[in-house]
Amino acid sequence: MSSPDILVIGAGTAGIPCAISGAEAGARVAVVEKTAELGGTLHISAGQMSAAGSRVQRAREIEDSPQEHYDDVMCIGHGYADPELLEQAVTEAASTLDWLGELEFPFPEDMPIVYYGHDPYSRARTIWGVEMGVSILKTIQPRFEELVDAGSIELHLEHRLERLLLDGGRVIGVAGTASSGPFEFPAPHVVLTTGGYAASRALFTELHPNVHCLLGARESSTGDGIQAAREIGADLRGAEHHLPTPGCIELEPGSGKTDIWDAFANAAPQYRAIKEIHVNDRGERFLREDEPSADARERALAAQGGRAWIVFDEAMLDDDDPVIVGWTADMVRDEAVRGERVWRADTLEQLAEAAGMDAPGLLATTEAYNAGVRDGDDLLGRQQLDGQLATAPFYAIAIHAGTVVGFAGLTVDRELRVLDQAGSPIPGLYAAGEVIGVAALMGDGYGGGMCVTPALSFGRILGRRLAGLAVTS
Ligand SMILES: Cc1cc2nc3c(=O)[nH]c(=O)nc-3n(C[C@H](O)[C@H](O)[C@H](O)COP(=O)(O)OP(=O)(O)OC[C@H]3O[C@@H](n4cnc5c(N)ncnc54)[C@H](O)[C@@H]3O)c2cc1C
């Protein structure tokens, strides 16, 4: 293939559907991917999607509409999502799910559901495959590879975009480095689907200074597309929004990283009985631990500087309902022997000293909490008051604010054209997926499925639209 009609940078959640729909609409497509494999964040994403009016929702007789989806996301995101982009995302979502169905996505029988890991939608519209993000990848990858085999998509793995090439203010291609050396690819339409920046400490800190947050995105999410576009004058928005995922555990002390599949404290009272208390470095509780709103829990931890401890006693260790997803009581005890992320002590005073929180504060807090359990009347209004914290030994687990996504990203218009700082489209440059920042679609909150579903949808929209331009020009 000489010069393609569409050059897609990044073969992940948004890039693969973009290439497929562009090629299916008759365009010559080339794809540049810096890693050695397809799929991007789909390899580790929970892959939750949400759509109103899909075939699968109708088959389960669930009444829903894009307008209700829009209203729910706006409400959860405190009104900060981009109205035009959100409207387009919720309108397209059902057709994206139907498309996955045509490619034989294995929809589980018991979904869509109302999911409570984020603030819930008013309708059952969240769905994911048994292999989470990998279920999506296994559904779309075969079609992508068919088109590669047919010569409709040219794939360049292990090619890293470094710069956008400009001519008179128009993007005319990209330059970068491959294992074989430097490369330059010309193209009339360049689509950035390079993902977010939540694996880049430098960019995260620049965009969200003074925010303590462990980074839990895929290693490839280093904000390359954002940086390349900024270098040619693209506008960035959304950095004022950042809401952490609470309950993250640091991988190695001091690493600044987390892996939610390795260790994650589940504090959703809809999914487990909450027995423990959560305290800050003063040893004080800062929320009712059975707070039903995920949004409220996220903000409460952020207000403590993103650090806290889960404190519980021996009687609360429960293999069937663990504090840390997948951790047995013995795993907690083993971690406590290391004394880096989990601590154990015979008294609360010793526990506070070992873990690094204020001992008198923790003693006073525990006394007041136990009195509330006895009286059935908790100071912070907690409803789940099943047992006093009184059976030694006592445990503390350090939890942190973390993130798996970047809220900020490139400003795009309704046509997904990247805008410059004056608000004008940069000719030849488009973007979809997390590179436009998750705040664009979710605002200041977590609307379930509102990263993966719009990434798939906007990829498809751009592929179709740009193929239309190529075929008619
Ligand atoms: C643990 C976890 C769980 C999540 N769960 C959910 C969920 O349940 N629901 C939801 O909606 N969202 C979820 N998200 C977020 C969601 O998965 C991502 O926002 C989305 O998958 C990002 O898609 P993308 O196409 O923008 O980026 P990616 O899928 O990451 O694709 C970007 C691709 O670009 C490539 N690339 C990057 N830089 C370059 C370069 N310089 N040159 C060439 N190629 C490059 C990367 O290697 C990658 O293949 C989760 C994220 C994580 C980490």
Short mmCIF file of C-alpha atoms and ligand atoms in Angstrom, two decimals, residues 8-17 31-50 115 118 126-128 132-133 136 156-163 174-177 183 192-196 198 216-226 228 258-261 403-406 432-438 442 446-456, ligand 1:
data_model
loop_
_atom_site.label_atom_id
_atom_site.label_comp_id
_atom_site.label_asym_id
_atom_site.label_seq_id
_atom_site.Cartn_x
_atom_site.Cartn_y
_atom_site.Cartn_z
CA VAL A 8 -4.72 5.02 12.57
CA ILE A 9 -2.21 5.43 15.40
CA GLY A 10 -2.75 2.84 18.13
CA ALA A 11 -4.39 -0.57 17.69
CA GLY A 12 -6.47 -0.69 20.86
CA THR A 13 -10.09 -0.27 21.90
CA ALA A 14 -10.79 2.66 19.54
CA GLY A 15 -8.14 1.98 16.87
CA ILE A 16 -9.22 -1.53 15.90
CA PRO A 17 -12.89 -0.61 15.23
CA VAL A 31 -2.36 1.10 11.42
CA VAL A 32 0.71 2.01 13.47
CA GLU A 33 1.05 0.31 16.88
CA LYS A 34 4.00 0.78 19.23
CA THR A 35 3.75 -2.57 21.00
CA ALA A 36 4.08 -6.03 19.50
CA GLU A 37 0.40 -6.88 19.93
CA LEU A 38 -3.10 -5.70 19.15
CA GLY A 39 -5.63 -4.76 21.81
CA GLY A 40 -4.19 -2.00 24.00
CA THR A 41 -6.05 -1.60 27.28
CA LEU A 42 -8.57 -4.32 26.33
CA HIS A 43 -5.99 -6.77 27.71
CA ILE A 44 -6.59 -5.49 31.25
CA SER A 45 -9.84 -3.52 31.12
CA ALA A 46 -12.91 -4.81 32.94
CA GLY A 47 -14.56 -4.24 29.57
CA GLN A 48 -17.84 -3.00 31.00
CA MET A 49 -20.01 -1.40 28.36
CA SER A 50 -23.28 0.47 28.58
CA TYR A 115 -23.92 -2.17 38.39
CA HIS A 118 -19.93 3.08 40.20
CA THR A 126 -24.27 -2.44 31.81
CA ILE A 127 -22.79 -5.56 30.27
CA TRP A 128 -19.43 -7.29 30.02
CA MET A 132 -13.82 -8.81 30.53
CA GLY A 133 -11.90 -6.62 28.05
CA ILE A 136 -14.18 -7.69 23.34
CA HIS A 156 2.82 -1.87 11.41
CA LEU A 157 3.50 -3.35 14.84
CA GLU A 158 6.39 -2.07 16.99
CA HIS A 159 6.18 1.35 15.31
CA ARG A 160 6.03 4.23 17.76
CA LEU A 161 4.56 7.58 16.74
CA GLU A 162 6.79 10.42 17.90
CA ARG A 163 5.81 13.41 15.79
CA VAL A 174 3.49 10.88 11.17
CA ALA A 175 7.10 10.17 12.05
CA GLY A 176 8.50 7.83 14.63
CA THR A 177 10.79 4.94 15.39
CA PHE A 183 9.92 5.86 9.74
CA LEU A 192 -5.00 9.36 17.13
CA THR A 193 -6.26 6.36 19.11
CA THR A 194 -3.20 6.16 21.35
CA GLY A 195 -5.07 5.93 24.66
CA GLY A 196 -4.63 7.87 27.87
CA ALA A 198 -2.46 7.08 33.37
CA GLY A 216 -2.93 1.53 37.36
CA ALA A 217 -3.31 1.89 33.61
CA ARG A 218 -1.68 -0.39 31.04
CA GLU A 219 2.03 0.36 30.57
CA SER A 220 1.37 1.59 27.01
CA SER A 221 -0.87 4.45 28.23
CA THR A 222 1.87 7.07 28.32
CA GLY A 223 0.02 9.93 26.62
CA ASP A 224 2.13 9.86 23.44
CA GLY A 225 -0.69 11.03 21.18
CA ILE A 226 -1.56 13.84 23.58
CA ALA A 228 2.53 14.81 19.85
CA THR A 258 -1.24 -0.34 41.47
CA ASP A 259 -2.83 -3.28 39.74
CA ILE A 260 -6.51 -3.60 40.58
CA TRP A 261 -6.48 -7.25 39.51
CA THR A 403 -6.49 5.65 38.69
CA VAL A 404 -6.82 3.44 35.63
CA VAL A 405 -7.78 6.31 33.29
CA GLY A 406 -6.78 9.87 32.42
CA ALA A 432 -11.03 8.87 19.54
CA GLY A 433 -10.80 6.90 22.76
CA GLU A 434 -9.08 7.90 25.97
CA VAL A 435 -6.78 10.32 24.11
CA ILE A 436 -9.70 12.79 24.23
CA GLY A 437 -9.83 12.39 28.04
CA VAL A 438 -12.48 10.44 29.89
CA MET A 442 -18.06 11.11 31.90
CA TYR A 446 -17.62 7.49 36.69
CA GLY A 447 -20.49 6.64 34.38
CA GLY A 448 -20.20 2.86 34.01
CA GLY A 449 -18.87 1.68 30.66
CA MET A 450 -18.37 5.24 29.46
CA CYS A 451 -14.75 4.76 28.41
CA VAL A 452 -14.88 1.47 26.50
CA THR A 453 -18.24 1.98 24.78
CA PRO A 454 -17.49 5.47 23.40
CA ALA A 455 -13.97 4.36 22.40
CA LEU A 456 -15.46 1.56 20.28
C1 LIG B 1 -7.86 -1.97 34.82
C2 LIG B 1 -8.79 -1.16 33.95
C3 LIG B 1 -10.16 -1.42 33.98
C4 LIG B 1 -11.01 -0.66 33.19
N1 LIG B 1 -12.32 -0.99 33.16
C5 LIG B 1 -13.16 -0.29 32.37
C6 LIG B 1 -14.53 -0.68 32.22
O1 LIG B 1 -14.97 -1.69 32.76
N2 LIG B 1 -15.34 0.07 31.42
C7 LIG B 1 -14.88 1.20 30.78
O2 LIG B 1 -15.67 1.85 30.09
N3 LIG B 1 -13.58 1.56 30.88
C8 LIG B 1 -12.72 0.83 31.61
N4 LIG B 1 -11.40 1.17 31.65
C9 LIG B 1 -10.92 2.22 30.75
C10 LIG B 1 -10.94 1.74 29.30
O3 LIG B 1 -10.58 0.37 29.23
C11 LIG B 1 -9.99 2.58 28.45
O4 LIG B 1 -10.31 3.94 28.60
C12 LIG B 1 -10.09 2.23 26.97
O5 LIG B 1 -9.93 0.83 26.78
C13 LIG B 1 -9.01 3.00 26.21
O6 LIG B 1 -9.14 2.71 24.85
P1 LIG B 1 -8.17 3.46 23.82
O7 LIG B 1 -8.43 2.87 22.48
O8 LIG B 1 -8.29 4.91 23.96
O9 LIG B 1 -6.71 3.08 24.31
P2 LIG B 1 -6.01 1.66 24.31
O10 LIG B 1 -7.00 0.56 24.24
O11 LIG B 1 -5.05 1.65 25.41
O12 LIG B 1 -5.23 1.64 22.93
C14 LIG B 1 -4.19 2.54 22.67
C15 LIG B 1 -3.19 1.85 21.76
O13 LIG B 1 -2.28 2.83 21.26
C16 LIG B 1 -0.96 2.32 21.33
N5 LIG B 1 -0.03 3.45 21.38
C17 LIG B 1 0.18 4.31 22.42
N6 LIG B 1 1.12 5.21 22.10
C18 LIG B 1 1.51 4.92 20.83
C19 LIG B 1 2.48 5.48 19.95
N7 LIG B 1 3.28 6.50 20.31
N8 LIG B 1 2.63 4.95 18.71
C20 LIG B 1 1.86 3.88 18.31
N9 LIG B 1 0.96 3.29 19.12
C21 LIG B 1 0.78 3.81 20.37
C22 LIG B 1 -0.97 1.48 22.59
O14 LIG B 1 0.09 0.57 22.61
C23 LIG B 1 -2.35 0.81 22.51
O15 LIG B 1 -2.30 -0.39 21.78
C24 LIG B 1 -10.51 0.40 32.40
C25 LIG B 1 -9.15 0.65 32.36
C26 LIG B 1 -8.29 -0.14 33.11
C27 LIG B 1 -6.81 0.10 33.02
#
